[in-house]
Coordinates of C-alpha atoms and ligand atoms in Angstrom, one line a residue:
X1458 CA -15.6 87.7 33.7
X1459 CA -17.4 85.6 36.3
X1460 CA -14.5 84.1 38.3
X1461 CA -11.6 86.3 39.4
X1462 CA -8.4 85.8 41.4
X1463 CA -7.9 88.5 44.0
X1464 CA -4.4 88.5 45.5
X1465 CA -4.9 91.6 47.7
X1466 CA -4.7 89.6 50.9
X1467 CA -1.4 87.9 50.0
X1468 CA 0.3 91.2 50.6
X1469 CA 3.1 90.8 53.1
X1470 CA 3.2 87.1 52.3
X1471 CA 3.9 86.8 48.6
X1472 CA 5.5 89.6 46.5
X1473 CA 4.9 90.4 42.9
X1474 CA 8.6 89.5 42.3
X1475 CA 7.8 86.0 43.5
X1476 CA 5.0 85.7 41.0
X1477 CA 7.3 87.0 38.3
X1478 CA 10.0 84.4 39.3
X1479 CA 7.7 81.4 39.0
X1480 CA 6.1 82.6 35.8
X1481 CA 8.5 80.8 33.5
X1482 CA 7.5 77.6 35.3
X1483 CA 3.8 78.4 34.7
X1484 CA 4.7 79.0 31.0
X1485 CA 6.4 75.6 30.8
X1486 CA 3.5 73.8 32.4
X1487 CA 1.0 75.6 30.1
X1488 CA 3.0 74.5 27.1
X1489 CA 3.3 70.9 28.3
X1490 CA -0.4 70.8 29.1
X1491 CA -1.6 72.2 25.8
X1492 CA 1.0 70.2 23.7
X1493 CA -0.3 67.1 25.6
X1494 CA 3.3 66.1 26.2
X1495 CA 3.4 65.9 30.0
X1496 CA 2.8 63.1 32.5
X1497 CA -0.7 61.6 32.4
X1498 CA -1.4 63.1 28.9
X1499 CA -3.8 60.2 28.2
X1500 CA -6.2 61.9 30.6
X1501 CA -6.6 65.4 29.2
X1502 CA -10.1 64.9 27.7
X1503 CA -11.4 67.5 30.2
X1504 CA -9.2 70.2 28.7
X1505 CA -11.2 70.8 25.5
X1506 CA -14.4 69.1 26.8
X1507 CA -16.5 72.3 27.0
X1508 CA -16.3 72.5 23.2
X1509 CA -15.6 68.9 22.1
X1510 CA -18.3 67.1 24.2
X1511 CA -20.6 64.7 22.4
X1512 CA -23.6 66.8 21.3
X1513 CA -25.8 63.8 20.5
X1514 CA -25.2 62.4 23.9
X1515 CA -25.8 65.8 25.5
X1516 CA -29.3 65.9 23.8
X1517 CA -30.0 62.3 25.1
X1518 CA -29.0 63.5 28.6
X1519 CA -31.5 66.3 28.5
X1520 CA -34.2 63.9 27.2
X1521 CA -33.5 61.3 29.9
X1522 CA -33.5 64.1 32.6
X1523 CA -37.0 65.2 31.4
X1524 CA -38.3 61.7 31.5
X1525 CA -36.9 61.2 35.0
X1526 CA -38.6 64.4 36.1
X1527 CA -41.9 63.4 34.6
X1528 CA -42.1 59.8 35.8
X1529 CA -40.2 59.8 39.2
X1530 CA -40.4 61.2 42.7
X1531 CA -36.9 60.0 43.5
X1532 CA -33.7 59.7 41.5
X1533 CA -31.1 57.4 43.1
X1534 CA -27.6 58.3 42.0
X1535 CA -25.2 55.4 42.7
X1536 CA -21.5 56.2 42.5
X1537 CA -18.5 57.2 44.6
X1538 CA -15.5 59.5 44.4
X1539 CA -15.3 61.1 40.9
X1540 CA -18.5 59.2 40.0
X1541 CA -20.4 61.0 42.7
X1542 CA -18.9 64.2 44.2
X1543 CA -19.3 66.6 41.2
X1544 CA -23.0 65.9 40.7
X1545 CA -23.9 66.3 44.3
X1546 CA -21.7 69.4 44.7
X1547 CA -23.4 71.1 41.8
X1548 CA -26.9 70.2 42.9
X1549 CA -26.4 71.3 46.5
X1550 CA -24.6 74.5 45.4
X1551 CA -27.2 75.5 42.8
X1552 CA -30.2 74.1 44.6
X1553 CA -29.1 74.6 48.2
X1554 CA -28.3 72.1 51.0
X1555 CA -32.0 71.8 51.5
X1556 CA -32.5 70.8 47.9
X1557 CA -34.4 67.6 48.7
X1558 CA -36.7 69.4 51.1
X1559 CA -37.5 72.1 48.6
X1560 CA -37.7 70.2 45.3
X1561 CA -40.2 68.0 43.6
X1562 CA -37.8 65.4 42.5
X1563 CA -35.6 64.1 45.4
X1564 CA -32.1 63.1 44.5
X1565 CA -30.5 60.6 46.9
X1566 CA -26.9 59.7 46.5
X1567 CA -26.0 56.1 47.4
X1568 CA -23.1 53.7 47.0
X1569 CA -20.7 56.4 48.3
X1570 CA -20.2 54.5 51.6
X1571 CA -20.7 51.1 53.1
X1572 CA -22.8 52.1 56.0
X1573 CA -25.8 49.8 56.5
X1574 CA -27.7 52.6 58.4
X1575 CA -27.3 55.0 55.5
X1576 CA -28.6 52.4 53.0
X1577 CA -31.5 51.4 55.2
X1578 CA -32.6 55.0 55.6
X1579 CA -32.5 55.7 51.9
X1580 CA -34.6 52.5 51.4
X1581 CA -37.1 53.9 53.8
X1582 CA -37.2 57.2 51.9
X1583 CA -38.0 55.2 48.7
X1584 CA -41.1 53.5 50.1
X1585 CA -44.2 54.3 48.0
X1586 CA -42.2 56.6 45.7
X1587 CA -41.7 56.4 42.0
X1588 CA -38.1 55.6 41.4
X1589 CA -35.4 56.0 38.8
X1590 CA -31.7 55.0 39.1
X1591 CA -28.6 56.4 37.6
X1592 CA -25.7 54.0 38.3
X1593 CA -22.3 55.6 37.6
X1594 CA -19.1 53.6 37.5
X1595 CA -16.4 53.7 34.9
X1596 CA -15.0 50.3 36.0
X1597 CA -18.3 48.8 37.1
X1598 CA -16.5 46.9 39.8
X1599 CA -16.1 49.5 42.5
X1600 CA -17.2 47.8 45.7
X1601 CA -19.3 50.6 47.3
X1602 CA -21.3 51.4 44.2
X1603 CA -21.6 47.8 42.9
X1604 CA -23.0 46.7 46.3
X1605 CA -25.6 49.5 46.3
X1606 CA -26.5 48.8 42.7
X1607 CA -27.3 45.1 43.6
X1608 CA -29.7 46.3 46.2
X1609 CA -31.5 48.9 44.0
X1610 CA -31.6 46.7 40.9
X1611 CA -33.4 44.1 42.9
X1612 CA -35.7 46.7 44.4
X1613 CA -36.5 48.2 40.9
X1614 CA -37.2 44.7 39.4
X1615 CA -39.4 43.7 42.3
X1616 CA -41.4 46.9 42.1
X1617 CA -41.6 47.4 38.3
X1618 CA -40.8 44.0 36.8
X1619 CA -37.6 43.6 34.7
X1620 CA -38.9 45.4 31.6
X1621 CA -40.1 48.6 33.2
X1622 CA -37.2 48.6 35.6
X1623 CA -34.8 48.6 32.6
X1624 CA -36.5 51.8 31.3
X1625 CA -35.9 53.5 34.7
X1626 CA -32.3 52.5 35.1
X1627 CA -29.7 54.7 33.4
X1628 CA -26.0 53.6 33.4
X1629 CA -23.1 55.9 33.0
X1630 CA -20.0 53.9 32.4
X1631 CA -17.2 52.9 29.9
X1632 CA -18.3 53.3 26.3
X1633 CA -17.4 49.7 25.3
X1634 CA -16.2 47.5 28.1
X1635 CA -16.5 46.5 31.7
X1636 CA -19.0 44.8 34.0
X1637 CA -21.6 47.6 34.0
X1638 CA -21.4 48.2 30.3
X1639 CA -22.0 44.5 29.6
X1640 CA -24.8 44.2 32.1
X1641 CA -26.5 47.4 30.7
X1642 CA -26.3 46.0 27.2
X1643 CA -27.8 42.7 28.3
X1644 CA -30.6 44.3 30.4
X1645 CA -31.3 47.1 27.9
X1646 CA -30.5 50.1 30.1
X1647 CA -29.9 53.4 28.4
X1648 CA -26.2 54.1 28.7
X1649 CA -24.0 57.3 28.9
X1650 CA -20.3 57.5 28.6
X1651 CA -17.4 58.2 31.0
X1652 CA -14.9 59.1 28.4
X1653 CA -11.6 57.1 28.4
X1654 CA -9.5 60.3 28.6
X1655 CA -11.3 61.9 31.5
X1656 CA -10.4 60.8 35.0
X1657 CA -13.2 60.5 37.7
X1658 CA -12.3 63.8 39.5
X1659 CA -12.4 65.7 36.2
X1660 CA -15.6 64.2 35.0
X1661 CA -18.4 66.5 36.4
X1662 CA -18.9 68.1 33.0
X1663 CA -19.4 64.7 31.3
X1664 CA -22.6 62.5 31.6
X1665 CA -21.3 61.6 35.1
X1666 CA -22.3 64.9 36.4
X1667 CA -24.6 66.2 33.7
X1668 CA -27.4 63.6 33.9
X1669 CA -28.0 64.0 37.7
X1670 CA -27.6 67.8 37.5
X1671 CA -30.1 68.1 34.6
X1672 CA -32.5 65.7 36.3
X1673 CA -32.4 67.9 39.4
X1674 CA -33.7 70.7 37.2
X1675 CA -30.6 72.7 36.4
X1676 CA -29.6 74.2 33.1
X1677 CA -26.7 72.2 31.7
X1678 CA -26.5 74.4 28.6
X1679 CA -25.6 77.3 30.9
X1680 CA -23.2 75.1 32.8
X1681 CA -21.3 74.2 29.7
X1682 CA -21.5 77.8 28.4
X1683 CA -19.7 78.9 31.6
X1684 CA -17.1 76.2 31.1
X1685 CA -16.6 77.4 27.5
X1686 CA -16.0 80.9 28.7
X1687 CA -13.4 79.6 31.2
X1688 CA -11.8 77.4 28.5
X1689 CA -11.3 80.4 26.2
X1690 CA -10.2 82.7 29.0
X1691 CA -7.6 80.4 30.5
X1692 CA -6.0 79.2 27.3
X1693 CA -4.4 82.6 27.0
X1694 CA -0.8 82.3 28.3
X1695 CA -0.2 85.5 30.2
X1696 CA 0.8 86.7 33.7
X1697 CA -2.8 88.1 33.9
X1698 CA -4.4 84.6 33.6
X1699 CA -6.3 84.3 36.8
X1700 CA -6.4 80.6 36.8
X1701 CA -2.6 80.5 36.5
X1702 CA -2.2 83.1 39.2
X1703 CA -4.1 80.9 41.6
X1704 CA -1.9 77.9 40.6
X1705 CA 1.3 79.9 41.1
X1706 CA 0.2 81.4 44.4
X1707 CA -0.5 77.9 45.8
X1708 CA 2.9 76.7 44.7
X1709 CA 4.7 79.7 46.1
X1710 CA 2.9 79.3 49.5
X1711 CA 3.7 75.6 49.6
X1712 CA 7.4 76.3 49.1
X1713 CA 7.2 78.8 52.0
X1714 CA 6.1 75.9 54.3
X1715 CA 2.3 76.4 54.0
X1716 CA 1.5 72.8 53.7
X1717 CA -2.3 73.1 54.1
X1718 CA -4.8 74.9 51.8
X1719 CA -8.0 75.7 53.7
X1720 CA -10.8 76.4 51.3
X1721 CA -13.3 78.7 53.0
X1722 CA -16.7 79.8 51.9
X1723 CA -19.3 81.9 53.7
X1724 CA -22.2 80.1 52.0
X1725 CA -23.0 76.6 53.4
X1726 CA -24.3 75.6 49.9
X1727 CA -20.6 75.4 49.0
X1728 CA -20.1 72.5 51.4
X1729 CA -20.1 69.7 48.8
X1730 CA -18.1 71.9 46.4
X1731 CA -15.4 71.9 49.2
X1732 CA -15.5 68.1 49.1
X1733 CA -15.3 68.1 45.3
X1734 CA -12.3 70.4 45.5
X1735 CA -10.6 68.2 48.1
X1736 CA -10.8 65.2 45.8
X1737 CA -9.7 67.2 42.8
X1738 CA -6.6 68.6 44.4
X1739 CA -5.9 65.8 46.9
X1740 CA -6.0 63.0 44.4
X1741 CA -4.1 65.0 41.8
X1742 CA -1.3 66.4 43.9
X1743 CA -0.9 64.2 47.0
X1744 CA 1.7 61.8 45.7
X1745 CA 5.4 61.0 45.7
X1746 CA 5.3 62.3 49.3
X1747 CA 4.5 65.8 48.0
X1748 CA 1.5 68.1 47.8
X1749 CA -0.6 70.6 49.7
X1750 CA -3.2 69.0 52.0
X1751 CA -6.6 70.3 50.9
X1752 CA -8.9 71.1 53.8
X1753 CA -12.1 73.1 54.1
X1754 CA -14.4 75.1 56.3
X1755 CA -17.7 76.8 56.0
X1756 CA -17.8 80.2 57.7
X1757 CA -19.1 81.8 59.8
X1758 CA -20.2 78.4 61.2
X1759 CA -16.7 77.0 61.5
X1760 CA -15.3 80.2 63.0
X1761 CA -17.0 79.0 66.1
X1762 CA -15.1 75.7 66.0
X1763 CA -12.0 76.0 63.8
X1764 CA -11.5 79.8 64.1
X1765 CA -9.2 79.6 67.1
X1766 CA -6.8 77.3 65.3
X1767 CA -6.8 79.3 62.0
X1768 CA -6.2 82.5 63.9
X1769 CA -3.6 81.3 66.3
X1770 CA -2.6 77.6 65.9
X1771 CA 0.4 76.3 64.1
X1772 CA 1.2 78.5 61.1
X1773 CA 1.1 75.8 58.5
X1774 CA -1.8 77.0 56.3
X1775 CA -3.2 79.5 53.9
X1776 CA -6.8 80.1 53.1
X1777 CA -8.5 80.2 49.7
X1778 CA -11.7 82.1 50.3
X1779 CA -14.6 81.6 47.8
X1780 CA -16.3 85.0 47.7
X1781 CA -19.8 84.6 46.1
X1782 CA -20.7 88.1 45.2
X1783 CA -24.5 87.7 45.3
X1784 CA -26.8 85.2 47.0
X1785 CA -29.7 83.8 45.0
X1786 CA -32.1 85.4 47.4
X1787 CA -31.2 88.1 49.9
X1788 CA -32.9 88.6 53.3
X1789 CA -33.7 92.1 54.6
X1790 CA -33.0 92.6 58.3
X1791 CA -35.7 94.6 60.0
X1792 CA -35.3 96.8 63.1
X1793 CA -36.6 95.4 66.4
X1794 CA -38.2 98.2 68.5
X1795 CA -37.1 96.5 71.7
X1796 CA -33.5 95.9 70.6
X1797 CA -32.9 93.6 73.6
X1798 CA -30.0 92.0 71.9
X1799 CA -28.4 95.3 70.8
X1800 CA -28.3 94.1 67.2
X1801 CA -30.2 97.1 65.7
X1802 CA -27.0 98.3 64.2
X1803 CA -27.2 95.5 61.8
X1804 CA -30.8 96.3 60.8
X1805 CA -32.2 98.0 57.7
X1806 CA -29.9 96.2 55.2
X1807 CA -29.6 92.9 53.5
X1808 CA -28.1 90.0 55.4
X1809 CA -25.5 89.5 52.6
X1810 CA -23.9 92.7 53.7
X1811 CA -23.4 91.4 57.2
X1812 CA -22.0 88.2 55.7
X1813 CA -19.6 90.1 53.5
X1814 CA -18.4 92.1 56.4
X1815 CA -17.9 88.9 58.5
X1816 CA -15.8 87.7 55.5
X1817 CA -13.7 90.9 55.2
X1818 CA -13.2 91.2 59.0
X1819 CA -12.1 87.5 59.2
X1820 CA -9.7 87.8 56.3
X1821 CA -8.0 90.8 57.9
X1822 CA -7.8 89.0 61.3
X1823 CA -6.4 85.9 59.8
X1824 CA -3.9 88.0 57.8
X1825 CA -2.8 89.6 61.1
X1826 CA -2.5 86.1 62.6
X1827 CA -0.1 85.1 59.8
X1828 CA -2.5 83.3 57.4
X1829 CA -2.1 84.4 53.8
X1830 CA -5.5 84.6 52.0
X1831 CA -6.2 84.0 48.3
X1832 CA -9.7 85.2 47.3
X1833 CA -11.6 83.6 44.4
X1834 CA -14.5 85.8 43.5
X1835 CA -17.6 84.3 41.9
X1836 CA -20.0 86.8 40.3
X1837 CA -23.1 84.9 41.1
X1838 CA -24.6 81.7 42.2
X1839 CA -25.8 80.3 38.9
X1840 CA -25.0 77.5 36.4
X1841 CA -22.8 79.7 34.1
X1842 CA -20.6 80.9 37.0
X1843 CA -20.4 77.4 38.4
X1844 CA -19.4 75.9 35.0
X1845 CA -16.7 78.6 34.8
X1846 CA -15.5 77.9 38.4
X1847 CA -15.4 74.1 37.8
X1848 CA -13.1 74.6 34.8
X1849 CA -11.0 77.2 36.6
X1850 CA -10.2 74.7 39.4
X1851 CA -9.6 71.8 37.0
X1852 CA -7.1 73.8 35.0
X1853 CA -5.5 75.3 38.0
X1854 CA -5.1 71.8 39.4
X1855 CA -3.4 70.6 36.3
X1856 CA -0.9 73.5 36.2
X1857 CA -0.3 73.3 39.9
X1858 CA 0.3 69.5 39.7
X1859 CA 2.8 70.0 36.9
X1860 CA 4.6 72.8 38.8
X1861 CA 4.9 70.4 41.7
X1862 CA 6.5 67.8 39.5
X1863 CA 3.8 65.1 39.8
X1864 CA 1.5 63.3 37.4
X1865 CA -1.7 65.1 38.3
X1866 CA -3.9 62.6 36.5
X1867 CA -3.1 59.2 38.1
X1868 CA -4.0 57.9 41.6
X1869 CA -1.7 55.0 42.3
X1870 CA -2.2 55.4 46.1
X1871 CA -5.9 54.5 46.1
X1872 CA -5.3 50.8 45.4
X1873 CA -3.6 49.9 48.7
X1874 CA -6.6 50.1 51.0
X1875 CA -8.7 48.2 48.4
X1876 CA -6.2 45.4 48.3
X1877 CA -6.4 45.0 52.1
X1878 CA -10.1 45.3 52.2
X1879 CA -10.5 42.5 49.5
X1880 CA -8.0 40.3 51.4
X1881 CA -9.8 40.7 54.7
X1882 CA -13.1 40.0 53.1
X1883 CA -11.8 36.8 51.6
X1884 CA -11.8 37.7 47.9
X1885 CA -10.5 34.8 45.9
X1886 CA -6.9 35.3 44.8
X1887 CA -6.0 37.4 48.0
X1888 CA -5.3 34.4 50.3
X1889 CA -1.7 35.2 51.1
X1890 CA -2.3 38.8 51.8
X1891 CA -5.2 37.8 54.1
X1892 CA -2.9 35.6 56.2
X1893 CA -0.4 38.4 56.5
X1894 CA -3.0 41.0 57.5
X1895 CA -4.7 38.8 60.0
X1896 CA -1.3 38.2 61.7
X1897 CA -0.8 42.0 61.8
X1898 CA -4.2 42.5 63.3
X1899 CA -3.4 39.7 65.8
X1900 CA -6.5 37.8 64.8
Ligands
PA5_2400 O1 -11.2 59.7 40.7 C1 -11.3 58.5 40.6 O2 -10.7 57.9 39.8 C2 -12.1 57.8 41.7 O3 -12.7 58.7 42.6 C3 -13.2 57.0 41.0 O4 -14.0 57.9 40.3 C4 -14.0 56.2 42.0 O5 -13.2 55.3 42.6 C5 -15.1 55.5 41.3 O6 -14.6 54.7 40.3 P1 -15.6 54.0 39.2 O7 -16.2 55.1 38.4 O8 -14.8 53.1 38.4 O9 -16.7 53.3 40.0

């Protein structure tokens, strides 16, 4: 098993009886999910995806990734939200936060914000480099990514001419309709599919995540194999199902007034996985005025900034600690004959042992401070374990959302800001809202 729920540090906060008491609800949610009879059941494509994925497309993804690696210095990945976070999270977790400094092919993510400085800096990084583009958008009309694609389409066509540019632009979008699909067919871009029944935040194991991850040089066969292991392991309905234990624990803690889940990891390469987790759970559960607020920290870094609050601030949170059992590369700490800093007691061992002790000490201190800790143990830092972990969190999110009584697969709340932004920017059809908003702004 490569991903494990460890409930040891819930002792004194959640009893076995409480797990037993919510288990019938877990059973019900499992049955609804697998019978595809619950809310949002049109968006359950991710559930069997590790086995049912399109094998022909998978082979094309690997081929396109090879081509990108052979003819490009830079891959620009254009997308936002579910069309962005999973790919970046996987690349930076597997390849490190310094991935672009250490790798041959650089992967730059654009279209995930509207900052002109960010865009200008990426454009500078592209000067004199051989480029490929993967534009990812289910709808094709998302403002951030569509704006960025305008810029890079023009750049590619100016640099390579229309014909060669078309060979270097890959579009991941709806299989049959939408602005981006139509444009891709017209221009002759190779296209990959965002399946109809997989929502953005559940899409990392589709072409949305797989093409950038494969292009970055990671083994997507192993990633899918890990997800397959998880899919088989967690379809077993049992109180020992680790994925369901995690979902149940979150739910129990929420009902005890712990309104914030703080995901904590002692490896900075997990930083973007934290962001992916926040979208997955935040967008799935935060609705109908309900849900845990997903937050995150990287320790020990954030112990020096957020540690005080976690230890001693308002008692509104629990922590979910990601315990990565082995780093990719350890570092042996040598003795310093001068020992001016008095740190020789840490010498003659691997740094991972110091990190593990920082983790254990912090968990116990936070427990003493009244913070329940869930620990999710990951065997290693590799594609197989990551694929397993991705599926673990996706399924836990679905069960957890059903236990909360929401539709975990829609996102009605994300439209409101868009409506206001379009109105303020003068989009045709939004004239009345614009007047109203300008009055509110006093302009
Ligand atoms: O999860 C979601 O649905 C969102 O985060 C979308 O993925 C995001 O808004 C991008 O949408 P699109 O792929 O249509 O450009």
